[in-house]
Amino acid sequence: MPITAGIIDLAQVPPPNQLVKSTASPVALANPYSGSGNILTVSGGVHAFGLHWAVNTAPSEAGRSPRSILLYAEPYWSFSVHYTLADASDFIGETVLSGAAEGFHLFQTAQPASLAYHILPGWTVHLDWLIQP
Amino acid sequence: MTRGFSWGYYHSDDGNIYALQVDADYLVMAERGWVGPAAPGTIVYPRGWTPRRVVGLDDRGKLQQAVVADVTADLWTGASTTFTINGSDELPHTVNVILRKAERNQVRP
């Protein structure tokens, strides 16, 4: 895709200060999330460049450590970014496993197709897309 | 002079309430969540299980820990970020919480 003045090339992941949070685009998020599933990361020509997460609820029994941010003893969620190759095959890219109560992740390569998540029983997570305004 | 121990009620993650031996001074420190003394005949906390506890650093930078009897206790919820231990110097020492360790138990027959 050609680079046009004022428009960030969609093949590259822009820095965070050029992104905004969204729960509506590219795909409306059904917060809070629990269990496991897949979410599309592109729709209607809009691509997500990353996602932000924050714990919505956690088991009161869970072990944790109050550091710069609350860290749960058990990494409570993970997600894997799926890409579609030129031959239409599904390719799993980076996987993030986290016990941090909040954080964000910018996709290593732009334009993933979907994101597979798994959240441990007892936790629910609020997600936001990171998209271009 | 020894302080002695008592038996307090421990609210386990398995939903049961067991009797667990606790320092008599710690039993009455509200932030630890103890209620007691436990009535005679109360089922004792199973051997091999590890009760939930908070871990902290005392005023000399050494790790200390305290068993927390209930997940609603201030030490567990975070409403209280310090607890007091009785030192071997017979003085109270304040411990700053750095970690909360969940209970480890097994399915009980």
Tab-separated table of C-alpha atoms in Angstrom:
chain	number	residue	atom	x	y	z
A	1	MET	CA	0.000	0.000	0.000
A	2	PRO	CA	1.490	3.374	-0.970
A	3	ILE	CA	2.310	5.930	1.625
A	4	THR	CA	0.231	9.067	1.243
A	5	ALA	CA	1.080	12.312	2.990
A	6	GLY	CA	-0.722	12.402	6.348
A	7	ILE	CA	-1.763	8.789	6.205
A	8	ILE	CA	0.202	6.155	8.012
A	9	ASP	CA	1.062	3.178	5.918
A	10	LEU	CA	-1.150	0.340	7.077
A	11	ALA	CA	1.734	-2.060	6.644
A	12	GLN	CA	3.452	-0.457	9.596
A	13	VAL	CA	2.378	-0.184	13.191
A	14	PRO	CA	2.274	3.477	14.208
A	15	PRO	CA	3.538	4.671	17.593
A	16	PRO	CA	1.036	4.888	20.447
A	17	ASN	CA	0.760	8.673	20.292
A	18	GLN	CA	-0.871	8.314	16.878
A	19	LEU	CA	-3.472	5.843	18.097
A	20	VAL	CA	-6.698	6.010	20.058
A	21	LYS	CA	-8.739	3.462	21.962
A	22	SER	CA	-11.969	2.112	20.574
A	23	THR	CA	-14.521	-0.463	21.595
A	24	ALA	CA	-16.549	0.003	18.426
A	25	SER	CA	-14.080	-0.309	15.553
A	26	PRO	CA	-12.865	-2.290	13.661
A	27	VAL	CA	-15.084	-4.822	15.430
A	28	ALA	CA	-17.416	-3.964	18.283
A	29	LEU	CA	-16.066	-5.459	21.476
A	30	ALA	CA	-18.392	-7.364	23.791
A	31	ASN	CA	-16.797	-6.354	27.067
A	32	PRO	CA	-16.072	-7.837	29.482
A	33	TYR	CA	-14.441	-10.953	28.041
A	34	SER	CA	-14.067	-14.312	29.744
A	35	GLY	CA	-13.207	-17.860	28.714
A	36	SER	CA	-11.750	-18.227	25.253
A	37	GLY	CA	-12.585	-17.160	21.736
A	38	ASN	CA	-11.522	-15.298	18.639
A	39	ILE	CA	-11.999	-11.694	17.615
A	40	LEU	CA	-11.482	-10.271	14.142
A	41	THR	CA	-8.947	-7.470	14.059
A	42	VAL	CA	-10.017	-5.941	10.770
A	43	SER	CA	-13.388	-4.963	9.381
A	44	GLY	CA	-14.677	-2.446	6.849
A	45	GLY	CA	-11.177	-1.446	5.888
A	46	VAL	CA	-10.312	-0.498	9.462
A	47	HIS	CA	-7.384	-2.278	11.052
A	48	ALA	CA	-6.532	-2.559	14.713
A	49	PHE	CA	-2.869	-1.955	15.407
A	50	GLY	CA	-2.963	-3.339	18.894
A	51	LEU	CA	-5.090	-3.699	21.960
A	52	HIS	CA	-5.273	-2.431	25.484
A	53	TRP	CA	-6.483	-4.633	28.322
A	54	ALA	CA	-7.502	-4.155	31.930
A	55	VAL	CA	-8.794	-6.601	34.493
A	56	ASN	CA	-12.523	-6.208	34.971
A	57	THR	CA	-12.999	-8.752	37.761
A	58	ALA	CA	-10.652	-11.230	39.424
A	59	PRO	CA	-11.134	-13.967	42.007
A	60	SER	CA	-10.809	-12.596	45.510
A	61	GLU	CA	-8.706	-15.663	46.383
A	62	ALA	CA	-6.072	-14.992	43.720
A	63	GLY	CA	-2.480	-14.424	44.760
A	64	ARG	CA	-1.048	-11.110	43.669
A	65	SER	CA	1.713	-8.625	44.196
A	66	PRO	CA	1.293	-4.839	44.319
A	67	ARG	CA	4.219	-3.605	42.236
A	68	SER	CA	4.261	-0.762	39.706
A	69	ILE	CA	0.993	-2.354	38.702
A	70	LEU	CA	-0.907	-5.211	40.314
A	71	LEU	CA	0.657	-8.498	39.186
A	72	TYR	CA	-1.334	-11.688	39.611
A	73	ALA	CA	0.653	-14.747	40.658
A	74	GLU	CA	-1.041	-16.733	37.935
A	75	PRO	CA	-0.845	-15.230	34.439
A	76	TYR	CA	-4.573	-14.974	33.943
A	77	TRP	CA	-4.826	-14.432	30.235
A	78	SER	CA	-3.075	-14.970	26.974
A	79	PHE	CA	-3.707	-14.100	23.399
A	80	SER	CA	-2.233	-15.074	20.080
A	81	VAL	CA	-2.302	-12.947	16.961
A	82	HIS	CA	-3.291	-14.687	13.752
A	83	TYR	CA	-2.180	-13.554	10.325
A	84	THR	CA	-3.347	-14.679	6.915
A	85	LEU	CA	-0.581	-15.476	4.478
A	86	ALA	CA	-0.682	-14.837	0.755
A	87	ASP	CA	-1.752	-18.423	0.183
A	88	ALA	CA	-4.696	-17.809	2.564
A	89	SER	CA	-3.250	-20.039	5.249
A	90	ASP	CA	-3.606	-19.086	8.885
A	91	PHE	CA	-0.346	-18.202	10.591
A	92	ILE	CA	0.014	-17.674	14.312
A	93	GLY	CA	2.243	-14.766	15.194
A	94	GLU	CA	3.126	-13.445	18.591
A	95	THR	CA	1.611	-14.829	21.788
A	96	VAL	CA	1.325	-12.745	24.919
A	97	LEU	CA	0.893	-14.289	28.357
A	98	SER	CA	0.281	-11.783	31.114
A	99	GLY	CA	-0.528	-11.522	34.779
A	100	ALA	CA	-0.459	-7.717	34.775
A	101	ALA	CA	-3.711	-6.044	35.702
A	102	GLU	CA	-3.438	-3.661	32.779
A	103	GLY	CA	-1.349	-3.199	29.687
A	104	PHE	CA	-1.316	-2.786	25.951
A	105	HIS	CA	0.242	-4.586	23.029
A	106	LEU	CA	1.065	-3.304	19.588
A	107	PHE	CA	1.023	-6.021	16.975
A	108	GLN	CA	4.502	-6.930	15.797
A	109	THR	CA	3.345	-6.833	12.213
A	110	ALA	CA	0.450	-4.801	10.934
A	111	GLN	CA	-2.795	-6.180	9.574
A	112	PRO	CA	-3.372	-9.366	11.533
A	113	ALA	CA	-6.586	-11.153	10.715
A	114	SER	CA	-7.779	-12.100	14.166
A	115	LEU	CA	-6.850	-12.562	17.754
A	116	ALA	CA	-7.406	-15.691	19.827
A	117	TYR	CA	-7.696	-15.188	23.568
A	118	HIS	CA	-7.900	-17.386	26.630
A	119	ILE	CA	-8.815	-16.084	30.068
A	120	LEU	CA	-8.572	-18.194	33.203
A	121	PRO	CA	-11.787	-19.024	35.082
A	122	GLY	CA	-12.686	-16.325	37.562
A	123	TRP	CA	-11.197	-13.429	35.616
A	124	THR	CA	-12.938	-11.087	33.208
A	125	VAL	CA	-11.051	-8.638	31.051
A	126	HIS	CA	-11.965	-5.352	29.422
A	127	LEU	CA	-10.480	-4.834	25.975
A	128	ASP	CA	-9.996	-1.796	23.765
A	129	TRP	CA	-8.694	-1.674	20.238
A	130	LEU	CA	-5.885	0.671	19.379
A	131	ILE	CA	-6.728	2.265	16.050
A	132	GLN	CA	-5.922	5.323	14.007
A	133	PRO	CA	-8.266	8.229	14.715
B	1	MET	CA	7.357	-15.857	78.678
B	2	THR	CA	5.634	-17.657	75.851
B	3	ARG	CA	2.575	-16.102	74.303
B	4	GLY	CA	0.971	-19.346	73.373
B	5	PHE	CA	-1.236	-20.346	70.525
B	6	SER	CA	-4.928	-20.510	69.939
B	7	TRP	CA	-7.218	-22.016	67.320
B	8	GLY	CA	-8.962	-19.654	64.957
B	9	TYR	CA	-11.499	-20.103	62.193
B	10	TYR	CA	-9.918	-20.233	58.760
B	11	HIS	CA	-12.202	-19.688	55.736
B	12	SER	CA	-10.768	-21.932	53.059
B	13	ASP	CA	-11.066	-21.407	49.319
B	14	ASP	CA	-12.883	-24.759	49.205
B	15	GLY	CA	-15.820	-23.104	50.953
B	16	ASN	CA	-15.318	-24.762	54.343
B	17	ILE	CA	-14.338	-23.233	57.638
B	18	TYR	CA	-11.559	-25.046	59.456
B	19	ALA	CA	-9.754	-24.642	62.731
B	20	LEU	CA	-6.156	-23.527	62.311
B	21	GLN	CA	-3.594	-22.903	65.003
B	22	VAL	CA	-2.491	-19.303	65.211
B	23	ASP	CA	-0.366	-17.191	67.510
B	24	ALA	CA	-2.715	-15.887	70.217
B	25	ASP	CA	-1.546	-12.307	69.613
B	26	TYR	CA	-2.162	-12.548	65.892
B	27	LEU	CA	-5.641	-13.964	66.449
B	28	VAL	CA	-6.870	-10.587	67.671
B	29	MET	CA	-5.215	-8.472	64.959
B	30	ALA	CA	-8.296	-7.578	62.947
B	31	GLU	CA	-6.502	-7.027	59.640
B	32	ARG	CA	-5.590	-10.722	59.572
B	33	GLY	CA	-9.263	-11.728	59.519
B	34	TRP	CA	-9.288	-14.223	62.349
B	35	VAL	CA	-12.339	-15.105	64.382
B	36	GLY	CA	-11.988	-17.368	67.345
B	37	PRO	CA	-11.083	-19.198	69.367
B	38	ALA	CA	-12.536	-22.045	67.349
B	39	ALA	CA	-15.064	-24.252	69.096
B	40	PRO	CA	-13.916	-27.715	70.200
B	41	GLY	CA	-14.687	-30.273	67.542
B	42	THR	CA	-14.152	-27.938	64.597
B	43	ILE	CA	-12.522	-29.834	61.746
B	44	VAL	CA	-8.833	-29.019	61.630
B	45	TYR	CA	-7.307	-27.517	58.480
B	46	PRO	CA	-6.031	-30.466	56.409
B	47	ARG	CA	-2.354	-31.316	56.568
B	48	GLY	CA	-0.467	-30.679	53.372
B	49	TRP	CA	-2.553	-27.674	52.455
B	50	THR	CA	-1.046	-24.215	52.560
B	51	PRO	CA	-3.223	-21.375	53.834
B	52	ARG	CA	-3.304	-18.050	52.006
B	53	ARG	CA	-0.767	-15.603	53.287
B	54	VAL	CA	0.626	-12.179	52.702
B	55	VAL	CA	4.354	-11.698	52.408
B	56	GLY	CA	6.141	-8.502	53.278
B	57	LEU	CA	9.399	-6.869	54.232
B	58	ASP	CA	10.017	-5.870	57.823
B	59	ASP	CA	11.949	-2.837	59.038
B	60	ARG	CA	15.218	-4.697	58.481
B	61	GLY	CA	14.356	-5.739	54.941
B	62	LYS	CA	13.683	-9.354	55.837
B	63	LEU	CA	10.811	-11.347	54.444
B	64	GLN	CA	7.965	-12.033	56.858
B	65	GLN	CA	4.565	-13.514	56.290
B	66	ALA	CA	1.159	-13.678	57.870
B	67	VAL	CA	-1.645	-16.147	57.355
B	68	VAL	CA	-4.890	-14.401	56.435
B	69	ALA	CA	-7.992	-16.183	57.625
B	70	ASP	CA	-10.531	-14.735	55.211
B	71	VAL	CA	-10.450	-13.199	51.732
B	72	THR	CA	-12.496	-10.291	53.094
B	73	ALA	CA	-9.776	-9.416	55.622
B	74	ASP	CA	-8.140	-6.020	55.138
B	75	LEU	CA	-4.725	-7.553	54.561
B	76	TRP	CA	-6.069	-9.607	51.687
B	77	THR	CA	-8.257	-6.982	50.051
B	78	GLY	CA	-5.472	-4.433	50.205
B	79	ALA	CA	-7.304	-2.090	52.581
B	80	SER	CA	-4.399	-2.690	54.925
B	81	THR	CA	-0.892	-2.670	53.473
B	82	THR	CA	1.023	-3.407	56.662
B	83	PHE	CA	0.839	-5.934	59.444
B	84	THR	CA	2.628	-6.322	62.729
B	85	ILE	CA	4.725	-9.243	63.889
B	86	ASN	CA	6.209	-9.999	67.246
B	87	GLY	CA	9.963	-10.049	66.888
B	88	SER	CA	12.325	-12.300	68.759
B	89	ASP	CA	13.400	-9.093	70.508
B	90	GLU	CA	9.909	-9.102	72.038
B	91	LEU	CA	9.071	-5.897	70.185
B	92	PRO	CA	6.445	-5.356	67.513
B	93	HIS	CA	7.743	-4.833	63.982
B	94	THR	CA	5.824	-3.386	61.068
B	95	VAL	CA	5.861	-5.358	57.837
B	96	ASN	CA	5.022	-3.800	54.467
B	97	VAL	CA	3.101	-6.149	52.200
B	98	ILE	CA	4.683	-6.952	48.832
B	99	LEU	CA	2.853	-10.115	47.843
B	100	ARG	CA	-0.353	-12.033	48.441
B	101	LYS	CA	-0.014	-15.792	48.028
B	102	ALA	CA	-3.163	-17.765	47.329
B	103	GLU	CA	-4.118	-20.832	49.315
B	104	ARG	CA	-2.977	-24.176	47.928
B	105	ASN	CA	-5.362	-27.006	48.576
B	106	GLN	CA	-6.598	-30.214	47.053
B	107	VAL	CA	-9.971	-31.751	46.525
B	108	ARG	CA	-11.023	-33.220	49.858
B	109	PRO	CA	-12.825	-36.583	49.939
